[in-house]
Amino acid sequence: MKRKKKELTFEGIGVYPGIAIGTLSISTRSKVEIPKYQILKPYIGYELRRFDRALLASKKQIEEILSRIDPDLQKEVFSILEIQKMFLNDATLMSKIKNHIVEEQINAEWAVEKVVKEMEKFFEKINDPYIRERKEDLYFVANRLVKNLRGEREEDIGESGRDILAAHDLSPLEVVKLHKAGVKGLIVEIGGKNSHTSITIRTLELPAVVGVEGFLDHAEEGDEVIVDGIHGVVILNPTRHMVEKYAALREEYERRYRELRSYIDVPSVTKDGTKISLLANVDFVEEIPAVISHKAEGIGLFRTEFLFLNRDDPPPENEQFEIYKGVLEKMAPLPVIIRTFDLGADKKTPFTLYQEDNPALGLRGVRLALQYREIFKNQLKALYRAAEYGDLRIMFPMVSGVWEVRRVKKLIKEVHRELEEEGKSFASHVPIGAMIEVPSAAIIADMLAREVDFFSVGTNDLVQYTLAVDRTNEHVEYLFEPLHPAILRLLNQIAESARKEGIEVGICGEAAGDPVFTVVLLGLGYTSLSMIPHSILKVKKVVRELDSKEARELVQKLLLQDTAKKVENVLLDYIEKKLPFLKDLE
Ligand code: PEP
Ligand code: MG
């Protein structure tokens, strides 16, 4: 009889407040045990044939999966498999493995590992996130080979019935692929709550915990696991009692969420009648039905980067035009703010490749767009053409100064001229906005406000850059404090500058969707909040309990506190008295 494994609890950072219970699949780029032994000379031929058989089996498996995939519907999965196939068909790579077997008289698994290590060094020297993703594809291939050498059955995530995936690290794109493959929950050893990976996880509504250090040292394929994204806890090999407890908790959570549906048709106004617009953040076109079903009042942030990722060339103008037009038509007459591509940092493409040691402070967002003018102009052309089909507003990410906005405006004029010459019809008057997410932009918000029609505050990056806290690093997650006095002051200053200059201002960072911050943002004067569709109803419930004068008074008190902890204490005190139901919302 199989011995029952011991229940282990791990703490991490809850990313999306759901609960998943299921069997575990370990990311193929995590470590697999590699047996290591010498091969006697007479058996080398046998070892080489064993490797050839595993290679053949691996190729067959990839072909078989490829034949079952619709390349149009599952583009990302399809291209990963194509890359794996390419590695397996790389004769030089495969003969390197064989050379190790022959020359060092070692077993095939060990030889595979050696070559992966050599390749790792090669990839590390390149030091570029996009190329690094190819390294991950190599891990997939190596693991497949090792599994075949050991006669283990290869299982595909999502098809194996194993619905929770654990990995050391995941990129935003991998999250998308896993979601499409049917994964229901995620455990990641590293990462912070506000990384792009975590935002993608939330967008796709996947219960997940990140920053679960050391998890893979204890977990095995097929283990039973509970992912509690509400409390940031992972339970490995739970007892029956624990599974029952969590199943009940999940039901309760889902019941509360269903209850929130009663807020769907009520207006988002405070008790004293202040209107607060609740808009949606969107990363993929596929999310539009969720935006509509949650009755968002528009799209406050459409991140376009995902249209550019995982392809060899940027999407052509017409392809983008059709996508933007489709979004605007579906949302009409509601407003849609489309952000031009925020590539760079952790979102790299082969057509915007460059070397840099400090990507977060490097060529990212509008800086990158201004360097890759033709790609940027193509996107602007598509946007201005699409603007005829709905209420479009265009905004620019990572603005750090007035000069950048002026350069963008010059480029827009050029784009209009070219569109005219090309005889294409377009809307020339589209409001343009700057994202305020770099401290310099926040500090000169009054000056920037004279250059644009609206602001949208990206609290994720504003916190990262103001507090010098890498949003992707779980070790400094405790310092990622949107309630830090410095952040409150900046948010106050941005709102005031916008008000004085008479331009609209909203918030589209993750703080906008956290009901704990709603009273603070309202008190600071923000009346437009953009968040993942899932958060809209709970924020609306809070809005309807608030009084704007009271919120302003609270914020005046918060602005006097000298540490984030003190701000939090005053805020929690208020919440306990006025919004006691909040603790049940997550
Ligand atoms: C932000 O920085 O707050 C933001 C909304 O942009 P992103 O998360 O895409 O960097
Ligand atoms: Mg940002």
XYZ file of C-alpha atoms and ligand atoms in Angstrom:
597
model
C 0.000 0.000 0.000
C 1.235 3.496 -0.866
C 2.399 5.349 2.250
C 0.480 8.553 2.894
C 2.807 11.526 2.583
C 3.097 14.097 5.341
C 1.048 17.288 5.015
C 3.247 20.358 4.561
C 2.199 24.007 4.602
C 4.057 26.714 2.690
C 3.562 30.436 2.903
C 3.863 32.786 -0.024
C 2.129 35.742 -1.580
C -1.489 35.284 -2.664
C -1.941 36.651 -6.161
C -5.535 35.916 -7.058
C -8.020 35.225 -4.296
C -9.357 31.868 -5.304
C -8.859 28.317 -4.086
C -7.722 25.414 -6.242
C -7.523 21.821 -5.086
C -5.986 19.197 -7.323
C -3.015 17.153 -8.390
C 0.317 18.693 -9.049
C 2.309 18.962 -12.193
C 5.840 20.237 -11.910
C 7.033 22.611 -14.610
C 9.360 20.745 -16.895
C 11.941 23.360 -16.323
C 12.145 22.408 -12.693
C 14.703 19.879 -11.677
C 14.193 16.181 -12.478
C 16.375 13.635 -10.690
C 19.134 12.625 -13.074
C 20.693 9.196 -12.511
C 24.469 9.317 -13.046
C 26.668 6.304 -13.725
C 29.613 5.173 -15.846
C 29.085 2.895 -18.836
C 31.525 0.093 -19.523
C 33.124 0.354 -22.956
C 31.368 -2.696 -24.505
C 27.986 -1.170 -23.594
C 28.541 2.263 -25.149
C 26.825 1.181 -28.388
C 23.817 0.062 -26.381
C 23.725 3.396 -24.530
C 23.813 5.309 -27.836
C 20.910 3.235 -29.175
C 18.993 3.859 -25.950
C 19.474 7.581 -26.505
C 18.379 7.306 -30.164
C 15.205 5.512 -29.104
C 14.412 8.237 -26.545
C 15.083 10.890 -29.172
C 12.764 9.205 -31.635
C 10.047 8.811 -28.999
C 10.380 12.489 -28.053
C 10.038 13.591 -31.677
C 7.006 11.368 -32.158
C 5.331 12.749 -29.039
C 5.841 16.340 -30.206
C 4.484 15.503 -33.677
C 1.528 13.800 -32.115
C 0.660 16.776 -29.898
C 1.200 19.186 -32.790
C -1.239 17.223 -34.913
C -3.916 17.664 -32.230
C -3.437 21.414 -31.879
C -5.207 24.057 -33.892
C -2.377 26.464 -34.831
C -4.802 29.386 -35.075
C -6.608 28.840 -31.811
C -3.594 27.762 -29.783
C -0.904 29.888 -31.365
C 1.324 30.104 -28.296
C 1.253 26.399 -27.471
C 1.858 25.607 -31.112
C 4.921 27.799 -31.350
C 6.447 26.405 -28.130
C 6.147 22.910 -29.551
C 7.666 24.058 -32.829
C 10.676 25.363 -30.911
C 10.978 22.073 -29.027
C 10.864 20.212 -32.319
C 13.619 22.445 -33.636
C 15.857 21.589 -30.665
C 15.230 17.866 -31.149
C 16.080 18.137 -34.843
C 19.265 20.064 -34.148
C 21.918 17.532 -35.216
C 24.794 19.459 -33.621
C 23.041 19.591 -30.277
C 22.182 15.888 -30.348
C 25.686 14.847 -31.378
C 27.083 16.847 -28.460
C 25.072 14.580 -26.170
C 26.341 11.500 -27.926
C 29.934 12.745 -27.722
C 29.632 12.985 -23.950
C 28.330 9.394 -23.811
C 31.230 8.108 -25.905
C 34.091 10.225 -24.629
C 33.269 10.246 -20.931
C 31.561 6.850 -20.884
C 28.564 8.192 -19.013
C 24.862 7.344 -19.157
C 22.625 9.234 -21.582
C 20.618 11.143 -18.923
C 23.823 12.518 -17.465
C 25.035 13.485 -20.951
C 21.777 15.363 -21.587
C 22.236 17.241 -18.338
C 25.814 18.161 -19.228
C 24.801 19.627 -22.556
C 21.957 21.583 -20.947
C 24.469 23.054 -18.497
C 26.799 24.038 -21.340
C 23.896 25.642 -23.177
C 22.801 27.417 -19.991
C 26.159 29.151 -19.831
C 25.719 30.197 -23.432
C 22.222 31.587 -22.760
C 23.357 33.366 -19.596
C 26.051 35.207 -21.515
C 23.427 36.560 -23.889
C 21.644 37.921 -20.826
C 18.416 38.828 -22.526
C 14.968 37.858 -21.229
C 13.617 36.888 -24.634
C 16.523 34.569 -25.368
C 16.238 33.286 -21.810
C 12.769 32.070 -22.668
C 14.332 29.891 -25.352
C 16.488 28.411 -22.579
C 13.274 27.354 -20.904
C 12.193 25.598 -24.086
C 15.468 23.703 -23.958
C 14.602 22.557 -20.414
C 11.290 21.222 -21.699
C 13.125 19.253 -24.382
C 15.768 17.922 -21.996
C 13.121 16.789 -19.524
C 11.182 15.078 -22.258
C 14.337 13.230 -23.330
C 15.153 12.218 -19.761
C 11.618 11.025 -19.145
C 11.756 8.911 -22.266
C 15.157 7.527 -21.312
C 13.697 6.501 -17.974
C 10.631 5.057 -19.619
C 8.353 7.554 -17.869
C 5.171 8.576 -19.505
C 5.199 12.119 -20.797
C 2.159 14.024 -19.658
C 0.897 17.265 -21.022
C -0.255 19.879 -18.613
C -3.986 20.179 -18.867
C -4.392 16.850 -20.541
C -3.004 14.836 -17.679
C -5.822 15.706 -15.309
C -3.191 17.419 -13.185
C -4.548 20.818 -12.799
C -2.145 22.715 -10.595
C 1.258 23.666 -11.884
C 4.312 24.449 -9.783
C 7.306 26.203 -11.287
C 10.368 28.021 -10.097
C 9.568 30.990 -12.319
C 7.001 31.859 -14.985
C 6.837 34.608 -17.568
C 3.524 36.397 -18.327
C 3.391 34.575 -21.628
C 3.853 31.176 -20.010
C 0.915 31.956 -17.743
C -1.209 32.568 -20.820
C -0.085 29.267 -22.327
C -0.802 27.352 -19.133
C -4.234 28.911 -18.821
C -5.007 27.911 -22.388
C -3.777 24.403 -21.620
C -6.387 24.168 -18.844
C -4.314 24.680 -15.705
C -6.511 25.665 -12.731
C -4.005 26.899 -10.177
C -0.374 28.004 -9.951
C 2.454 27.858 -7.436
C 5.567 29.859 -8.246
C 8.733 29.862 -6.144
C 9.742 33.436 -6.900
C 8.066 36.734 -7.812
C 6.081 39.570 -6.274
C 2.381 40.401 -6.183
C 2.672 43.238 -8.681
C 4.934 41.651 -11.286
C 3.536 41.403 -14.795
C 3.347 37.650 -14.266
C 1.104 38.139 -11.228
C -1.051 40.681 -13.054
C -1.534 38.197 -15.897
C -2.468 35.524 -13.347
C -5.114 37.826 -11.858
C -6.380 38.829 -15.257
C -6.954 35.177 -16.083
C -8.498 34.569 -12.648
C -6.161 31.733 -11.712
C -5.883 30.956 -7.992
C -2.160 31.336 -7.351
C 0.521 31.824 -4.758
C 3.941 33.208 -5.700
C 7.145 33.545 -3.700
C 6.740 30.020 -2.295
C 10.414 29.475 -1.611
C 11.676 25.902 -1.537
C 8.389 24.356 -2.636
C 9.940 22.278 -5.404
C 12.401 20.694 -2.988
C 9.462 18.935 -1.320
C 6.885 18.473 -4.071
C 6.554 15.585 -6.503
C 4.559 15.085 -9.688
C 1.098 13.832 -8.891
C 1.065 15.046 -5.278
C -2.215 16.400 -4.067
C -2.118 20.116 -3.340
C -4.276 23.036 -2.220
C -3.577 26.539 -3.522
C -5.101 29.166 -1.269
C -4.680 32.424 -3.158
C -6.754 34.258 -0.550
C -4.285 33.800 2.291
C -1.162 33.076 0.232
C -0.842 29.511 1.476
C -0.024 26.233 -0.265
C -0.739 22.883 1.363
C 1.076 19.896 -0.012
C -0.385 16.417 0.536
C -3.300 17.718 2.605
C -5.167 15.427 4.958
C -8.746 14.529 4.037
C -9.915 16.861 6.777
C -7.951 19.758 5.218
C -9.328 19.057 1.725
C -12.861 19.124 3.115
C -12.171 22.362 4.984
C -10.864 24.010 1.828
C -13.634 22.670 -0.363
C -16.086 24.342 2.029
C -14.037 27.561 2.015
C -14.035 27.552 -1.758
C -17.775 27.131 -1.834
C -18.191 29.974 0.642
C -15.920 32.195 -1.415
C -17.838 31.419 -4.579
C -21.133 32.037 -2.803
C -19.939 35.483 -1.667
C -18.824 36.254 -5.169
C -22.241 35.239 -6.530
C -23.834 37.525 -3.950
C -21.843 40.406 -5.336
C -23.703 39.925 -8.602
C -26.565 41.854 -7.005
C -24.384 44.950 -7.481
C -24.226 44.497 -11.211
C -26.952 46.966 -12.166
C -26.703 49.469 -9.352
C -24.791 52.686 -10.093
C -21.334 53.288 -8.711
C -22.004 56.341 -6.530
C -21.084 57.232 -2.984
C -23.728 57.810 -0.323
C -23.481 61.554 -0.964
C -23.917 61.089 -4.701
C -20.340 61.320 -6.058
C -20.016 59.288 -9.247
C -17.015 56.958 -9.363
C -16.322 55.416 -12.773
C -15.261 51.797 -12.615
C -13.453 50.696 -15.741
C -11.660 47.532 -16.774
C -8.032 46.655 -17.391
C -7.636 44.342 -20.348
C -4.614 42.417 -21.576
C -6.217 40.192 -24.215
C -9.118 40.633 -26.602
C -10.596 37.422 -25.174
C -11.357 39.273 -21.935
C -13.877 41.653 -23.505
C -16.875 39.387 -22.639
C -15.840 39.558 -18.944
C -15.589 43.354 -19.214
C -19.111 43.497 -20.603
C -20.573 40.959 -18.188
C -19.209 42.902 -15.188
C -20.737 46.055 -16.683
C -17.495 48.020 -16.654
C -18.049 51.607 -17.741
C -15.347 51.313 -20.333
C -11.765 50.131 -20.651
C -9.327 52.195 -18.615
C -6.241 50.301 -19.701
C -5.847 48.083 -22.724
C -2.287 46.749 -22.609
C -1.195 46.166 -26.202
C 2.113 44.423 -25.473
C 0.577 40.983 -25.727
C -0.159 41.582 -29.407
C 3.577 41.956 -29.945
C 4.872 39.076 -27.840
C 5.671 35.582 -29.003
C 6.087 36.418 -32.651
C 9.015 37.063 -34.918
C 7.764 40.333 -36.410
C 5.607 43.127 -35.053
C 1.915 42.842 -35.951
C 1.295 44.728 -39.218
C -0.766 47.940 -39.192
C -3.842 46.293 -40.690
C -3.832 43.404 -38.237
C -3.667 45.883 -35.354
C -6.327 48.092 -36.942
C -8.766 45.170 -37.077
C -8.110 44.284 -33.435
C -8.501 47.852 -32.110
C -11.560 48.416 -34.296
C -13.116 45.210 -32.953
C -12.518 46.270 -29.340
C -13.938 49.761 -29.927
C -17.003 48.435 -31.711
C -17.701 45.898 -28.991
C -17.356 48.541 -26.268
C -19.118 51.415 -28.085
C -20.375 53.885 -26.942
C -18.208 53.386 -23.847
C -14.693 54.862 -23.739
C -11.615 52.725 -24.380
C -8.125 53.807 -23.362
C -5.565 51.926 -25.385
C -2.008 52.115 -24.168
C 0.718 52.009 -26.805
C 3.039 49.050 -26.365
C 4.970 48.955 -23.101
C 7.649 46.576 -24.322
C 11.067 46.206 -22.738
C 12.011 45.141 -19.198
C 10.292 41.764 -18.754
C 8.431 41.963 -22.083
C 10.947 41.573 -24.874
C 10.506 40.681 -28.492
C 13.038 39.565 -31.105
C 12.437 42.743 -33.103
C 13.273 45.051 -30.218
C 16.308 43.190 -28.951
C 19.144 45.005 -27.304
C 21.630 44.418 -24.527
C 21.151 46.090 -21.195
C 22.193 45.329 -17.653
C 19.344 47.090 -15.902
C 16.180 46.518 -17.941
C 13.687 48.078 -15.503
C 15.581 51.343 -15.844
C 16.351 50.798 -19.493
C 14.639 51.099 -22.819
C 11.023 50.493 -21.855
C 7.624 51.890 -22.774
C 7.588 55.187 -24.638
C 11.403 55.373 -24.664
C 11.580 52.150 -26.601
C 8.719 53.230 -28.872
C 10.556 56.415 -29.764
C 13.644 54.400 -30.697
C 11.680 51.924 -32.808
C 9.844 54.670 -34.653
C 8.516 52.606 -37.532
C 6.927 50.018 -35.228
C 5.499 52.838 -33.107
C 4.180 54.717 -36.134
C 2.464 51.593 -37.395
C 0.666 51.197 -34.094
C -0.342 54.865 -34.064
C -1.663 54.576 -37.621
C -3.753 51.554 -36.675
C -5.073 53.405 -33.609
C -6.025 56.624 -35.392
C -7.768 54.628 -38.121
C -9.644 52.532 -35.561
C -10.674 55.667 -33.640
C -13.470 56.192 -36.157
C -15.265 53.165 -34.719
C -15.741 54.142 -31.093
C -14.658 56.373 -28.233
C -10.893 55.913 -28.281
C -8.288 57.570 -26.077
C -4.593 56.805 -26.496
C -2.080 56.790 -23.691
C 1.666 56.418 -23.421
C 3.519 54.320 -20.842
C 6.617 55.206 -18.828
C 6.590 58.908 -19.618
C 9.394 60.520 -17.627
C 9.297 64.094 -18.911
C 7.578 66.734 -21.019
C 10.056 66.339 -23.825
C 8.972 62.754 -24.480
C 5.345 63.808 -24.827
C 6.325 66.536 -27.268
C 8.235 64.042 -29.373
C 5.243 61.728 -29.401
C 2.975 64.587 -30.475
C 5.357 65.414 -33.314
C 5.257 61.806 -34.398
C 1.461 61.836 -34.287
C 1.465 64.774 -36.734
C 3.777 62.794 -38.998
C 1.437 59.788 -38.759
C -1.556 61.953 -39.702
C 0.316 63.345 -42.700
C 1.273 59.873 -43.876
C -2.250 58.522 -43.419
C -3.534 61.390 -45.543
C -0.969 60.665 -48.248
C -1.923 56.999 -48.154
C -5.566 57.982 -48.594
C -6.652 56.188 -45.403
C -9.506 57.511 -43.391
C -8.844 58.275 -39.710
C -10.063 60.316 -36.741
C -7.642 63.156 -36.135
C -8.945 64.288 -32.723
C -8.275 61.561 -30.222
C -7.587 62.528 -26.596
C -4.059 61.592 -25.585
C -2.863 60.816 -22.089
C 0.282 60.146 -20.139
C 0.668 57.326 -17.702
C 2.052 58.705 -14.477
C 4.209 55.881 -13.204
C 7.704 57.359 -13.035
C 8.435 59.648 -10.054
C 9.767 62.433 -12.298
C 6.443 62.519 -14.149
C 4.558 62.685 -10.852
C 6.732 65.512 -9.590
C 6.193 67.620 -12.720
C 2.547 66.570 -13.123
C 1.486 70.233 -13.379
C 3.779 70.742 -16.377
C 2.794 67.462 -18.007
C -0.873 68.264 -17.495
C -0.500 71.158 -19.942
C 0.655 68.741 -22.634
C -2.005 66.033 -22.501
C -5.751 65.527 -22.200
C -5.680 63.074 -19.309
C -3.532 61.210 -16.814
C -3.700 57.611 -15.759
C -1.681 56.702 -12.712
C 0.155 53.383 -12.863
C 0.646 52.668 -9.187
C 2.517 49.424 -9.866
C 5.462 51.172 -11.444
C 5.044 54.366 -9.439
C 5.540 52.356 -6.241
C 8.382 50.341 -7.794
C 10.336 53.388 -8.946
C 9.546 55.725 -6.045
C 10.378 53.232 -3.319
C 13.169 51.564 -5.340
C 11.484 48.175 -4.902
C 11.632 45.681 -7.758
C 8.013 44.640 -8.304
C 9.138 41.179 -9.419
C 11.326 40.397 -6.408
C 9.644 38.515 -3.559
C 12.471 39.408 -1.164
C 11.498 43.070 -1.192
C 7.752 42.487 -1.440
C 7.384 43.705 2.166
C 8.661 47.112 0.995
C 6.142 47.369 -1.830
C 3.886 49.765 0.045
C 1.253 51.707 -1.890
C 0.403 53.358 1.452
C 3.913 54.710 1.959
C 3.750 58.433 2.833
C 5.821 59.205 -0.285
C 3.239 57.501 -2.506
C 0.319 59.225 -0.798
C 1.999 62.589 -1.283
C 2.660 61.893 -4.949
C -0.893 60.678 -5.562
C -2.184 63.797 -3.850
C 0.048 66.036 -5.924
C -0.886 64.319 -9.218
C -4.617 64.658 -8.533
C -4.210 68.308 -7.561
C -2.194 69.147 -10.671
C -4.768 67.478 -12.882
C -7.577 69.339 -11.157
C -5.829 72.706 -11.485
C -5.118 72.163 -15.166
C -8.613 70.831 -15.754
C -7.677 67.408 -17.126
C -9.121 64.031 -16.228
C -7.151 61.678 -14.023
C -7.689 58.030 -13.222
C -5.819 55.155 -11.628
C -5.105 51.942 -13.501
C -2.490 50.263 -11.287
C -3.433 47.270 -9.153
C -4.279 49.544 -6.197
C -7.385 50.691 -8.092
C -8.909 47.212 -7.814
C -8.089 46.630 -4.150
C -11.169 47.523 -2.062
C -8.950 48.383 0.896
C -7.567 51.369 -1.036
C -10.880 52.601 -2.444
C -11.590 55.062 0.362
C -8.039 56.432 0.116
C -8.197 56.953 -3.643
C -11.592 58.615 -3.378
C -10.395 60.846 -0.559
C -7.444 61.874 -2.722
C -9.903 62.928 -5.409
C -9.689 60.060 -7.876
C -13.083 59.369 -9.400
C -12.037 56.979 -12.172
C -10.619 53.580 -11.266
C -9.597 50.871 -13.697
C -9.124 47.271 -12.577
C -9.452 43.634 -13.648
C -13.139 42.910 -14.371
C -13.321 40.503 -11.423
C -12.713 43.361 -8.923
C -15.392 45.733 -10.196
C -18.301 44.509 -8.082
C -16.459 44.423 -4.794
C -15.074 47.917 -5.345
C -18.577 49.081 -6.267
C -19.933 47.629 -3.050
C -17.364 49.692 -1.115
C -18.000 52.870 -3.125
C -21.691 52.732 -2.241
C -20.842 52.702 1.475
C -18.585 55.759 1.320
C -19.121 59.419 1.867
C -16.702 61.606 -0.088
C -16.355 64.303 2.567
C -15.544 61.668 5.149
C -13.043 60.043 2.745
C -11.312 63.418 2.261
C -11.085 63.932 6.005
C -9.618 60.468 6.439
C -7.000 61.160 3.774
C -5.987 64.408 5.503
C -5.264 62.282 8.576
C -3.391 59.675 6.521
C -1.211 62.339 4.935
C 0.089 63.293 8.376
C 1.386 59.797 9.201
C 5.118 59.265 8.779
C 5.238 55.519 8.097
C 3.252 53.163 5.909
C 2.431 51.128 9.014
C 0.843 54.119 10.731
C -1.115 54.971 7.585
C -2.316 51.390 7.467
C -3.339 51.421 11.133
C -5.435 54.564 10.742
C -6.971 53.138 7.577
C -7.732 49.740 9.114
C -9.298 51.449 12.077
C -11.623 53.314 9.723
C -12.398 50.140 7.770
C -13.219 48.212 10.913
C -15.725 50.859 11.952
C -17.224 51.816 8.607
C -16.641 48.913 6.262
C -16.694 45.797 8.474
C -17.829 43.606 5.568
C -14.512 44.216 3.795
C -12.702 41.436 5.614
C -15.095 38.933 4.022
C -14.581 40.241 0.515
C -11.361 38.328 -0.036
C 1.291 50.247 -13.634
O 2.524 50.333 -13.704
O 0.651 50.490 -12.596
C 0.516 49.822 -14.814
C -0.796 49.838 -14.803
O 1.212 49.360 -15.885
P 1.857 47.876 -15.954
O 1.390 47.109 -14.779
O 1.446 47.307 -17.259
O 3.334 48.178 -15.903
Mg 3.465 50.293 -15.639
